[in-house]
Coordinates of C-alpha atoms in Angstrom, one line a residue:
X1 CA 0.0 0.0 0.0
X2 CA 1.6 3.4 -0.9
X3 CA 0.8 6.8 1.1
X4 CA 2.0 10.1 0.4
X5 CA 3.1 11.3 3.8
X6 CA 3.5 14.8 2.5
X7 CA -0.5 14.7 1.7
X8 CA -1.1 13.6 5.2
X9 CA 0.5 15.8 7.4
X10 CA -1.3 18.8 4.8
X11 CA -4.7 16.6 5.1
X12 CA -4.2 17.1 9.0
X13 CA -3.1 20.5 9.1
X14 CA 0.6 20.4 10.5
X15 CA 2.4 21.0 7.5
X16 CA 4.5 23.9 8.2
X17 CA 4.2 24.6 11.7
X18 CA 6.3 24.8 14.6
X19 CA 4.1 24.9 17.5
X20 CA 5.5 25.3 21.0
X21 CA 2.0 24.6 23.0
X22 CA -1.7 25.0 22.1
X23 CA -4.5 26.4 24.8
X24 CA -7.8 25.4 22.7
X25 CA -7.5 27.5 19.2
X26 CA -4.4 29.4 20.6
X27 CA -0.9 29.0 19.2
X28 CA 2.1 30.3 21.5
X29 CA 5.7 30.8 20.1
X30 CA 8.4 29.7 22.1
X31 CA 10.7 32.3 23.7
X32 CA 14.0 30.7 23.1
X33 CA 13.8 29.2 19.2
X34 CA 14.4 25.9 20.3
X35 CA 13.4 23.6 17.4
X36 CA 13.8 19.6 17.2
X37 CA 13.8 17.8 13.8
X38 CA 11.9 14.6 14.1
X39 CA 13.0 11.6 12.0
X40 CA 10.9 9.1 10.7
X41 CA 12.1 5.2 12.2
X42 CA 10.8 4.0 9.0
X43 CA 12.8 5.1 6.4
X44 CA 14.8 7.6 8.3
X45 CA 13.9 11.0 6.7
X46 CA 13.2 14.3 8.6
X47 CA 9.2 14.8 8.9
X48 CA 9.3 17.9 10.3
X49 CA 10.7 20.2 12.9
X50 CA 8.8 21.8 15.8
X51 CA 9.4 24.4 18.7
X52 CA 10.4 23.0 21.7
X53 CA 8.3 25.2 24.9
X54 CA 10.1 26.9 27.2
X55 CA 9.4 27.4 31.1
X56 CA 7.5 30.3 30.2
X57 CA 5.9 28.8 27.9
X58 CA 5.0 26.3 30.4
X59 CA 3.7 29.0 32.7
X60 CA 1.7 30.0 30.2
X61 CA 0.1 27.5 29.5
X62 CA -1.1 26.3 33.1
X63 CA -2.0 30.2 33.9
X64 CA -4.8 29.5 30.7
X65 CA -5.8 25.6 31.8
X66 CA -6.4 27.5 35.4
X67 CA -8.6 30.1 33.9
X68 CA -10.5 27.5 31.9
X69 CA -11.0 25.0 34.5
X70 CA -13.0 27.5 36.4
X71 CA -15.4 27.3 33.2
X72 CA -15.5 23.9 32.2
X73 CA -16.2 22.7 35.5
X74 CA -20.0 24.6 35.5
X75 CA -20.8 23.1 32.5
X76 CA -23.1 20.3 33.0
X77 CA -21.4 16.6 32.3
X78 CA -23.7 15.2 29.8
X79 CA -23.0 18.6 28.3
X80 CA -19.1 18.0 28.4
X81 CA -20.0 14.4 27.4
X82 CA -21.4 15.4 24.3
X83 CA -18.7 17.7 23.6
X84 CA -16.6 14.6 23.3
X85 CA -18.7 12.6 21.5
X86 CA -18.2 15.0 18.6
X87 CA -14.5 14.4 19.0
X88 CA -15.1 10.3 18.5
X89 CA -16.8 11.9 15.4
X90 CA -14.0 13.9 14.3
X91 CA -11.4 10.9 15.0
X92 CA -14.1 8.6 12.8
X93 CA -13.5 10.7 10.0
X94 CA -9.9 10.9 10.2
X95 CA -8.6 7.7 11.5
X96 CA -7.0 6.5 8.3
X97 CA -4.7 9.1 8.0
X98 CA -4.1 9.8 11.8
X99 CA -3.6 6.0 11.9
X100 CA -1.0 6.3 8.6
X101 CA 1.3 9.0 10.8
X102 CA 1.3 6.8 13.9
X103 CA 2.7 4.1 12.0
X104 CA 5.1 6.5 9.7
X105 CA 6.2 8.5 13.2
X106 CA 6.5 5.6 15.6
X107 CA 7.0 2.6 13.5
X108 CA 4.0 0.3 14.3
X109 CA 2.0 -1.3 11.8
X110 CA -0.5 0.3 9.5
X111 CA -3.1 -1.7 11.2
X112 CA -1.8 -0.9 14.4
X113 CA -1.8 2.5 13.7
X114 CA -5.6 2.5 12.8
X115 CA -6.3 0.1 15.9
X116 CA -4.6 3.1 17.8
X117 CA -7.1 5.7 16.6
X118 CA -9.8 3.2 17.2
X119 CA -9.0 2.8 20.6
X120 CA -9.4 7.1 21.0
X121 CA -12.9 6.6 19.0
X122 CA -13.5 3.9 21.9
X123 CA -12.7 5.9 24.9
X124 CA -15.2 8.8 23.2
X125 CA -17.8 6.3 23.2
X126 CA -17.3 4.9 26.5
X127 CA -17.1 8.5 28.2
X128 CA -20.1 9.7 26.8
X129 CA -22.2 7.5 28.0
X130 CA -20.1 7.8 32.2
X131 CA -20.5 11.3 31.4
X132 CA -24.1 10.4 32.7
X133 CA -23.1 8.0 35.3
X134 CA -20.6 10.1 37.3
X135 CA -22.4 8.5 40.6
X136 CA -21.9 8.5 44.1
X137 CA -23.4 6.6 46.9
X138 CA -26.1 6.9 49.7
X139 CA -25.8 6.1 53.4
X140 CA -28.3 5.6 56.0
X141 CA -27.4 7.7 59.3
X142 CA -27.3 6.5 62.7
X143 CA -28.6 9.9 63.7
X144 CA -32.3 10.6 63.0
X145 CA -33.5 12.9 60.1
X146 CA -29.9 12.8 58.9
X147 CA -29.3 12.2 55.1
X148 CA -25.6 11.1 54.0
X149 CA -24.1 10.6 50.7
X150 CA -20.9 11.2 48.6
X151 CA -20.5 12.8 45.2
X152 CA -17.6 13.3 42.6
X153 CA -16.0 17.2 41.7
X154 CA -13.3 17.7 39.2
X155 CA -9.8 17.9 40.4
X156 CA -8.5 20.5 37.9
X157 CA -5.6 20.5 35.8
X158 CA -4.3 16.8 35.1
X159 CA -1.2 16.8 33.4
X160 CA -0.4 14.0 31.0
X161 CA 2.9 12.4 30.2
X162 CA 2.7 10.1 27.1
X163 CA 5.0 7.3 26.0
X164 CA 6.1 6.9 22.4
X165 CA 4.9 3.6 21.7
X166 CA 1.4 4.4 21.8
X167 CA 1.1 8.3 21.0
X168 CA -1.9 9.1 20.9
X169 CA -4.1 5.9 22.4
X170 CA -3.0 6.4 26.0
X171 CA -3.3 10.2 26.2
X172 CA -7.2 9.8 25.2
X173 CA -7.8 7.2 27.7
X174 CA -7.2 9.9 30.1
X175 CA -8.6 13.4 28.2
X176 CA -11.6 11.8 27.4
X177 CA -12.3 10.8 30.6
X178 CA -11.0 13.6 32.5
X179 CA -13.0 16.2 30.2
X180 CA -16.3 14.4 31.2
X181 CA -15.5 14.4 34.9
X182 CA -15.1 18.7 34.6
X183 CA -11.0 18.9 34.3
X184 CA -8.8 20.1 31.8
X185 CA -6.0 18.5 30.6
X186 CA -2.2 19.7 29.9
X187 CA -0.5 16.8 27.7
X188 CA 3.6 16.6 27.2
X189 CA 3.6 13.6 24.9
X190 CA 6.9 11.9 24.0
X191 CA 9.6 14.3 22.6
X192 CA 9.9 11.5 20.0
X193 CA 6.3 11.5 18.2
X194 CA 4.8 14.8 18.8
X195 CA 3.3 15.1 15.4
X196 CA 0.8 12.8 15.9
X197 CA -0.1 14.4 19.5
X198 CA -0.3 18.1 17.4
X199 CA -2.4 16.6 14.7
X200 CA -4.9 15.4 17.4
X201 CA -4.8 18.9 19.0
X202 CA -5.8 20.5 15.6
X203 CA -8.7 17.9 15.7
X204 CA -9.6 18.7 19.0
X205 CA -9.3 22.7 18.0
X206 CA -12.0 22.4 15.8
X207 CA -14.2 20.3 17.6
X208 CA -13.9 22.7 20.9
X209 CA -14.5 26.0 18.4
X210 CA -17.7 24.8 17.3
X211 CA -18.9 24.1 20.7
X212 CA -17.4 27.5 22.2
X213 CA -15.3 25.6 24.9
X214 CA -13.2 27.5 27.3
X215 CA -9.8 28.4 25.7
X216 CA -7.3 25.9 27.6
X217 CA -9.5 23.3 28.4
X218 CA -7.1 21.0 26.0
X219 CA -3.3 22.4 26.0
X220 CA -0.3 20.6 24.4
X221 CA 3.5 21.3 25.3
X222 CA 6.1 19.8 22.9
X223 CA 8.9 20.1 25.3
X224 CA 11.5 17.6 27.2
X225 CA 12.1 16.2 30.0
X226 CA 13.0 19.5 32.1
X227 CA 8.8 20.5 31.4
X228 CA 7.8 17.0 32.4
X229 CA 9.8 17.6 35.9
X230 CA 8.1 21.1 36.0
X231 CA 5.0 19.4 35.8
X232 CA 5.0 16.3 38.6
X233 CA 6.6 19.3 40.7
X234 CA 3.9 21.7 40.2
X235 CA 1.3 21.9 42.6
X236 CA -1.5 23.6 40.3
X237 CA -1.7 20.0 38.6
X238 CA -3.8 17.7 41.5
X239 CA -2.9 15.0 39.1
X240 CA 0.1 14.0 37.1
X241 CA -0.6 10.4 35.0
X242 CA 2.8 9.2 33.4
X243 CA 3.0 6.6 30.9
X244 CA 6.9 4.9 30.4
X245 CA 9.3 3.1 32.2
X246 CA 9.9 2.1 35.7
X247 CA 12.4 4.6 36.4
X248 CA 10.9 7.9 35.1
X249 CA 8.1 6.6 37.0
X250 CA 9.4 6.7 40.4
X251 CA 10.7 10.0 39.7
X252 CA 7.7 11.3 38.9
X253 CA 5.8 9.6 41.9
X254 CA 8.3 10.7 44.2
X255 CA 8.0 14.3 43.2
X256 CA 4.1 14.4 43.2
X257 CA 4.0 12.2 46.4
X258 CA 6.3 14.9 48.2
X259 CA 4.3 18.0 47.6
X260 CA 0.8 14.9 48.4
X261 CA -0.1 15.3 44.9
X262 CA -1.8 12.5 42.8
X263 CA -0.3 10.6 40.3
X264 CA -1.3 7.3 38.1
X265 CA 1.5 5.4 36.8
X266 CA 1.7 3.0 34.1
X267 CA 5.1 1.3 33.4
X268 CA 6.7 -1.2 32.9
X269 CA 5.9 -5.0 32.0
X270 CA 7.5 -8.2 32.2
X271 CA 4.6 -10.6 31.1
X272 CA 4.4 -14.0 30.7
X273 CA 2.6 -16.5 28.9
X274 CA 2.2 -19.9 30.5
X275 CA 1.4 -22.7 27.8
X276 CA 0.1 -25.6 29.3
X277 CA -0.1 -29.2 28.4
X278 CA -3.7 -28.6 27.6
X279 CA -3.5 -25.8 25.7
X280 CA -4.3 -25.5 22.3
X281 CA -0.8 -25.3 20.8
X282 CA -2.5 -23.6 17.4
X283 CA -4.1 -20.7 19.2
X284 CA -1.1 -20.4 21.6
X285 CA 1.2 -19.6 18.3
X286 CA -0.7 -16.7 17.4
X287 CA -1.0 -15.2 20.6
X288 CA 2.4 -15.7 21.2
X289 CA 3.8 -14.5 18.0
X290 CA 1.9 -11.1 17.7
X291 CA 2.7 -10.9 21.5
X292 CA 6.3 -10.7 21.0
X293 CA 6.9 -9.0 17.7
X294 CA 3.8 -6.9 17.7
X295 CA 4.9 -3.1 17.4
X296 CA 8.1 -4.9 18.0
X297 CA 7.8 -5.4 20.8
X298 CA 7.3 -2.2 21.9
X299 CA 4.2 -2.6 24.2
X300 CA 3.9 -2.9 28.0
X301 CA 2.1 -5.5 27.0
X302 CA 4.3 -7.2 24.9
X303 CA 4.8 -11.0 25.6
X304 CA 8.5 -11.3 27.2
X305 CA 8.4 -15.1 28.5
X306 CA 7.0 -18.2 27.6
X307 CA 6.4 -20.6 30.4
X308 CA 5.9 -23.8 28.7
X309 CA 4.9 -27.2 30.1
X310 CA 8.2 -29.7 29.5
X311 CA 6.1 -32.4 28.4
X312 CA 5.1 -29.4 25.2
X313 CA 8.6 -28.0 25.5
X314 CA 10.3 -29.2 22.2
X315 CA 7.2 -29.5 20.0
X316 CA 6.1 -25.7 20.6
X317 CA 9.3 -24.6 20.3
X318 CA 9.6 -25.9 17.0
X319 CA 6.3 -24.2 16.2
X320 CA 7.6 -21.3 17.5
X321 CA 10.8 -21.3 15.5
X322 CA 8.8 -22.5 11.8
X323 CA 6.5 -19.4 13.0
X324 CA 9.1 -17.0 13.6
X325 CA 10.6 -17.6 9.3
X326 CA 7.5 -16.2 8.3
X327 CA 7.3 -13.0 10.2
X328 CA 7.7 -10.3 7.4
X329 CA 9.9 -7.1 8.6
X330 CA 10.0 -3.7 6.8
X331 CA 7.9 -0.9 6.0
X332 CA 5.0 -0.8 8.6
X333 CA 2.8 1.2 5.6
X334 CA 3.0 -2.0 3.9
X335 CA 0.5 -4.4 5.0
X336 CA 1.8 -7.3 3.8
X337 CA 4.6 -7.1 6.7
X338 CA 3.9 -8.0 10.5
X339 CA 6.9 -6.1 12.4
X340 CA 8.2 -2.3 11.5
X341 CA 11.6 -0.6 13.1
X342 CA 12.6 0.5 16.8
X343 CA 11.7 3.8 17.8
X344 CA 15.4 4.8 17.0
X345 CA 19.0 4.0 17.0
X346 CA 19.5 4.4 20.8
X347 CA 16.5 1.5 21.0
X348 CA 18.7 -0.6 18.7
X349 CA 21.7 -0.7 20.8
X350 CA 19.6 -1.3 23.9
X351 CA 18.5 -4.6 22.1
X352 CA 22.0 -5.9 20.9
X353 CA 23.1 -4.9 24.6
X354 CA 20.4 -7.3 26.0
X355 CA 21.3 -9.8 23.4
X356 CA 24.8 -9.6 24.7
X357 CA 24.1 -9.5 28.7
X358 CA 21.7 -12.6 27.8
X359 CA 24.4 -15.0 26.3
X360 CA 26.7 -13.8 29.0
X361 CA 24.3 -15.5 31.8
X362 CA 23.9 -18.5 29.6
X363 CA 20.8 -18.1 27.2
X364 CA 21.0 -20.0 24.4
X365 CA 19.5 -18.0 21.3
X366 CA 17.2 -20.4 19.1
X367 CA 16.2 -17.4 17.0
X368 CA 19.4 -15.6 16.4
X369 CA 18.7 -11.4 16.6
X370 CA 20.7 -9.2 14.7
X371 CA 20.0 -5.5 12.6
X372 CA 19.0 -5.6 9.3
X373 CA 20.7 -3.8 6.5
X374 CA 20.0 -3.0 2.7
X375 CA 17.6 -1.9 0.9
X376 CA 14.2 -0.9 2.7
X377 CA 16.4 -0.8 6.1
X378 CA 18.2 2.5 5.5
X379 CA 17.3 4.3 8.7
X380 CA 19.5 1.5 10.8
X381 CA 16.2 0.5 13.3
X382 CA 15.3 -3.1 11.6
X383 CA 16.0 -6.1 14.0
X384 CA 15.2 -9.2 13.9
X385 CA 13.0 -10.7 16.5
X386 CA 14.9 -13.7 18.4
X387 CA 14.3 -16.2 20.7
X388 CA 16.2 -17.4 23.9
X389 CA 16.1 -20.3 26.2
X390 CA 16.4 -19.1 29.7
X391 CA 16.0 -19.2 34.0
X392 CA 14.3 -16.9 35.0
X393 CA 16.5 -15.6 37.4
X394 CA 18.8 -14.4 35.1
X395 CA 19.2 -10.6 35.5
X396 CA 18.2 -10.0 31.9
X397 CA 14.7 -11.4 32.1
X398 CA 13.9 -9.5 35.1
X399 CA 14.5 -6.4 33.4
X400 CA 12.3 -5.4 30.5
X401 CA 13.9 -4.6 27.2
X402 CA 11.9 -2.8 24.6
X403 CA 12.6 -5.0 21.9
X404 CA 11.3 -8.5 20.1
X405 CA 13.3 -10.5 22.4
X406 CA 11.7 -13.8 23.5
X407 CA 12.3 -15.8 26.5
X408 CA 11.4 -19.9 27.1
X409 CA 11.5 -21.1 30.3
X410 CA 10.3 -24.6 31.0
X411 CA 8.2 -26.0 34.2
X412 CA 7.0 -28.8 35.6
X413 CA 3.8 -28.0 37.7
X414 CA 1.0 -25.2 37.1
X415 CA 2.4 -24.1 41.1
X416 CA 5.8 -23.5 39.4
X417 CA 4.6 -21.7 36.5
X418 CA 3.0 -19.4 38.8
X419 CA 5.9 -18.7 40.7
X420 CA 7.7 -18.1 37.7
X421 CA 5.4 -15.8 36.0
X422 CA 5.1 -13.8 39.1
X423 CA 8.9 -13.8 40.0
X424 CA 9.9 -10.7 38.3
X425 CA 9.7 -6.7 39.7
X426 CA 6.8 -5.9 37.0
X427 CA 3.0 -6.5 37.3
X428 CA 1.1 -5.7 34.1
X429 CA -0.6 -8.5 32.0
X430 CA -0.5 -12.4 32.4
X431 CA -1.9 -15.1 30.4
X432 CA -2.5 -18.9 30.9
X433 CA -3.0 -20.8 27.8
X434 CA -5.1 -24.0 28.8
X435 CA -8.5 -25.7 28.5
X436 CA -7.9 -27.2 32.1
X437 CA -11.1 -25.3 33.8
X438 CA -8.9 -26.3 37.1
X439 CA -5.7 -24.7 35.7
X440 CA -7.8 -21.6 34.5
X441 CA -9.3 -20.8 37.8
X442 CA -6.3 -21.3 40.1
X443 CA -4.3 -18.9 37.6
X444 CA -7.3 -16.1 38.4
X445 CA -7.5 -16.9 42.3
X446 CA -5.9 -15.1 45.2
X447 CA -2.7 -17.4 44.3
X448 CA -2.4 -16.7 40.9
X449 CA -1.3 -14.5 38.9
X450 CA -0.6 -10.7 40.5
X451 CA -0.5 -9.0 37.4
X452 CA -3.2 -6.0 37.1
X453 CA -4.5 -8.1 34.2
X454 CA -5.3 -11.7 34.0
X455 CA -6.0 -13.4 30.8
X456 CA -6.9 -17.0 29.9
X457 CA -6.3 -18.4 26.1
X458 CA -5.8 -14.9 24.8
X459 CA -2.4 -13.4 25.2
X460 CA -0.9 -10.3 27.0
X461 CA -1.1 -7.9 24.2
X462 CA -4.4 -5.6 23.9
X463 CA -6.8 -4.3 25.8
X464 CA -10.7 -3.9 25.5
X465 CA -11.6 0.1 26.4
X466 CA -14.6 -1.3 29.1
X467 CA -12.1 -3.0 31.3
X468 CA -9.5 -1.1 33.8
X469 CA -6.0 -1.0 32.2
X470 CA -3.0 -1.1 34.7
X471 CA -0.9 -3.0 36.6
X472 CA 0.7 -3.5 40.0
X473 CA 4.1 -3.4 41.4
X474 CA 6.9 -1.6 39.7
X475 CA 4.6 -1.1 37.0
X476 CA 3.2 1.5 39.1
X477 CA -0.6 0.6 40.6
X478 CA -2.4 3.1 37.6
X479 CA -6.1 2.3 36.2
X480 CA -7.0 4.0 32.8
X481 CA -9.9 3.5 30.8
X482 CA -12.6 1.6 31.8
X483 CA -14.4 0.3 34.5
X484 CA -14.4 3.0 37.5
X485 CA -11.1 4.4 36.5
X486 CA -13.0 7.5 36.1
X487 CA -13.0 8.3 40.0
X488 CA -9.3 8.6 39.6
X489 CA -9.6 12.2 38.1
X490 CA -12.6 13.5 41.1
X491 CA -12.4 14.3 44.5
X492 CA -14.6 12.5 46.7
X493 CA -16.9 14.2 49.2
X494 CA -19.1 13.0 52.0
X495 CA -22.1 15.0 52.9
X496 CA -24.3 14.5 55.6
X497 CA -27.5 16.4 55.6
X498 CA -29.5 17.3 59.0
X499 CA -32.9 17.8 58.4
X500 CA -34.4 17.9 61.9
X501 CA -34.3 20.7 64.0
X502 CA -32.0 19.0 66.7
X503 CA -28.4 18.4 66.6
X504 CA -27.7 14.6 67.8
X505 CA -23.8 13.9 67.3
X506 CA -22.7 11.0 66.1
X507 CA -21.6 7.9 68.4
X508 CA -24.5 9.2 71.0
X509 CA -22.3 11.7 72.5
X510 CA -23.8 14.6 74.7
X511 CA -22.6 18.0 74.7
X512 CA -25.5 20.1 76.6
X513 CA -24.5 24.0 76.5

C-alpha cells in the first residue's frame, strides 16, 4: 500500500508549523527558538521540525488551563459528554490518515496505527455514556432525620505524560475521561512523536471551536524532559498520569508524592505467557507470535516469557521457530509485513546490549537477533525478533527490554509456573494458555497471577476500552480507561445532611450548653 506522507501531514493541518504549545485555538511561540527535527524510524527521513516550549511557555500555559477549569467545571457533564462525543466523530473521520502517521512516526503497523485511533474513538464512546453516570453513593445515618451521601467534583488541571509507543491511544484514555469528569488536561507527549499528539490537538481545536469551549481546556506542550519535571513538581496539577518506564516513573511519583499530589502510573511490564499441556498449541502460536513481535515489541504488553509445560517444550518450540521464518519485517505502511523498526538507534543498541548480557548468563539464542541492513532498512532500526532459552532468574529477564526479544522457560507443575510468572519486579498482564477449567481458575485466584490483568487463552497484548488497564508493582498501581477508572480524576466528598431541628452527634455523645 503506498501513502504520500506529504498529503497527510497537509490533510491534518501540520504542515509547516512549529508549535510550541496549544491552549484550545491558541498558538504560542516559544521564547528561546528551540526547534527539534523529528525523523521518521521507518525510512529515516526528517518529517518535520517543531518548537520546543520553554518554562514560560510552560507557565503560560497552566495560567490558561487554570482560567478555563474554572469554566469547564459549571458546564453540565452530559453537556461535556457530548462535547466529546463530537471528538469520537471527528477521529471517525480521520482515522486513516491519523492512523497512517502513527505508523510512519513511531514505526508500528499500518493496522496498528488505525487500531490506535480506534482505541481514542472507543474511549469517546465509552465517556459519553459515564459522562451520565458520574455516581456516588447513599448512606443511611445513625442519627435521626440525617441524610448522608458522597458525590464526585473535578480535580482541575491533570497533566499527562505520554509514551512513544502508543502516541496518541494512551493520552485519550485519560482526556476523554477527564474532560467528562469537569478537568482540563495539559498533555507533554513523547519528545519522540509529537506530530501525531499536534495533529490530534488541531482535531480537537476544531471540535472545541464549534462548541465554544473555554480556551485551555485541552493544551499541548512539545517540550522535554525538564517541562515534564516542571510538571509532577507543580502543585497547580492535583494529578500528574505518566506513561513509560519504571524509572521515570518513580521520579515522577516521588515528586508528586512529596508536595501529596496525585499521580497514576503506568510502566513497565515483564509478562508471561504460560502454555500448558492442555493448551491449544495452534491458538497459543498466534498469541504468542503477535505478543512478542507486535509493534516490535514495543508494548507494555508485549509478551516477554514463555512458560511452557516440558512435556510441550520441544514441540512448541519448533512451532515457534517454523512461526518466527514467516514473520515479514519492513515498512509498517506495507500491510503485507507484520513487524516495522525501533523507535530509534538508541533502541537498537539497547537490544544488541540485551542480546549480549543474555548469552553472558547462559541463554542460548534459538532465533538468532541481529540489525537488518540493505535496501528498505536504510534508517538503521530493523531487527530481527529472536528467541532465547532461559532461567528466569537471570538478570536479563527481570529487566524489560523494549525489543522483540523472547524468552522460554520450562516447568513442571502449574504451582511453578505461577511462581515463575510472578517472580519478576513488574505487574502488568499475564496469560494462561489452557483448557484445564482447574488450571484456568487457580491462575485467576488469590494465588495466581498478580498482574493488574489476567487473561486466559488470549495473550498479553491488547486491551478492551470497558475493562481497567493497569498494573501492580513496579509497574506502578495506575487504572485508565474503563471500569471505574474515572474516580481517579474527582475528589470525593461525603455530605451528611440534617434535616431535623436538633443536633444529635454521632456515636450518641452529649454536649449540653
Amino acid at each position: 500500500m503506498s501513502l504520500n506522507i506529504s498529503d497527510i501531514l497537509k490533510h491534518l493541518h501540520i504542515n509547516d508549523i512549529n508549535p510550541a504549545f496549544s491552549t484550545g485555538s491558541f498558538w504560542g511561540d516559544s521564547k528561546d527558538g528551540i526547534t527539534r527535527s523529528i525523523f521518521s524510524p521507518v525510512d529515516g527521513n526528517e518529517i518535520a521540525s517543531v518548537q520546543i516550549a520553554s518554562e514560560a511557555d510552560y507557565e503560560a500555559v497552566i495560567a490558561k488551563a487554570s482560567e478555563a477549569f474554572v469554566k469547564w467545571r459549571t458546564i453540565p457533564a452530559p453537556k461535556r459528554g457530548e462535547i466529546v462525543r463530537q471528538l469520537g466523530d471527528a477521529l471517525r473521520l480521520h482515522k486513516q490518515e491519523l492512523g497512517a502517521l502513527v505508523s510512519y512516526e513511531m514505526g508500528k503497523s499500518l493496522q496498528e496505527g488505525y487500531g490506535e485511533v480506534q482505541e481514542m474513538i472507543d474511549i469517546c464512546d465509552l465517556a459519553v455514556g459515564q459522562s451520565r453516570q458520574l455516581f456516588g453513593l447513599t448512606m443511611h445515618s445513625e442519627r435521626p432525620e440525617h441524610r448522608m451521601y458522597e458525590q464526585y467534583h473535578p480535580l482541575g488541571i491533570v497533566g499527562i505524560i505520554s509514551a512513544f509507543n502508543f502516541p496518541v491511544a494512551v493520552w485519550s484514555w485519560n482526556a476523554a475521561l477527564a474532560w467528562i469528569c469537569g478537568d482540563v488536561c495539559v498533555w507533554k507527549p513523547s519528545e519522540k512523536t509529537p506530530l501525531t499528539a499536534i495533529a490530534c490537538q488541531r482535531i480537537i481545536q476544531d471540535v472545541f471551536e464549534k462548541n465554544d469551549v473555554p480556551e485551555g481546556v485541552s493544551c499541548l506542550v512539545i517540550a522535554d524532559r525538564v517541562i515534564g519535571e516542571l510538571m509532577a513538581n507543580d502543585k497547580r496539577v492535583p494529578l500528574v498520569s505518566a506513561t513509560g518506564s519504571t524509572r521515570m516513573g518513580k521520579a515522577v511519583g516521588a515528586a508528586v508524592g512529596a508536595r501529596l499530589g496525585r499521580s497514576l502510573l503506568e510502566l513497565g511490564g515483564n509478562n508471561a505467557i504460560i502454555v500448558s499441556q492442555h493448551a491449544d498449541l495452534d491458538t497459543v502460536l498466534i498469541g504468542a507470535v503477535f505478543g512478542a513481535v507486535g509493534t516490535a515489541g514495543q508494548r507494555c504488553t508485549s509478551t516477554r516469557r514463555l512458560i511452557i509445560h516440558e512435556s510441550i517444550y520441544e514441540q512448541f518450540k519448533q512451532k515457534l521457530v517454523k512461526a518466527y521464518r514467516q514473520v515479514r519485517i519492513g515498512d509498517p505502511l506495507d500491510q503485507n509485513n507484520h513487524m516495522g523498526p525501533l523507535i530509534d538507534r538508541d533502541a537498537v543498541k539497547a537490544y544488541l546490549d540485551s542480546i549480549g548480557k543474555c548469552k553472558a548468563e547462559g541463554g542460548k539464542f534459538i532465533v538468532e537477533g541481529g540489525v537488518l541492513e540493505g535496501p528498505g532498512y536504510t534508517s538503521g532500526c530493523y531487527v530481527k525478533p529472536c528467541i532465547a532459552e532461559v532461567e528466569n532468574h537471570y538478570d536479563i529477564v527481570q529487566h524489560e527490554t523494549f525489543a522483540p526479544i523472547l524468552y522460554l522457560i520450562k516447568y513442571q507443575t502449574i504451582e511453578e509456573a505461577i511462581a515463575l510468572q510472578n517472580g519478576v519486579p513488574q505487574g502488568l498482564s499475564s496469560a494462561i494458555m489452557t483448557t484445564n477449567l482447574r488450571e484456568a481458575e487457580q491462575f485467576l485466584s488469590y494465588a495466581g497471577s498478580d498482574c493488574g490483568i489476567a487473561n486466559v487463552n488470549i495473550g498479553t497484548s491488547g486491551a478492551e476500552i470497558g475493562g481497567a488497564f493497569g498494573g501492580e508493582k513496579e509497574t506502578g498501581g495506575g487504572r485508565e480507561s474503563g471500569s471505574d477508572a474515572w474516580k481517579v480524576y474527582m475528589r470525593r466528598q461525603t455530605n451528611t445532611i440534617n434535616y431535623s431541628t436538633k443536633l444529635p452527634l454521632a456515636q450518641g455523645i452529649k454536649f449540653d450548653l
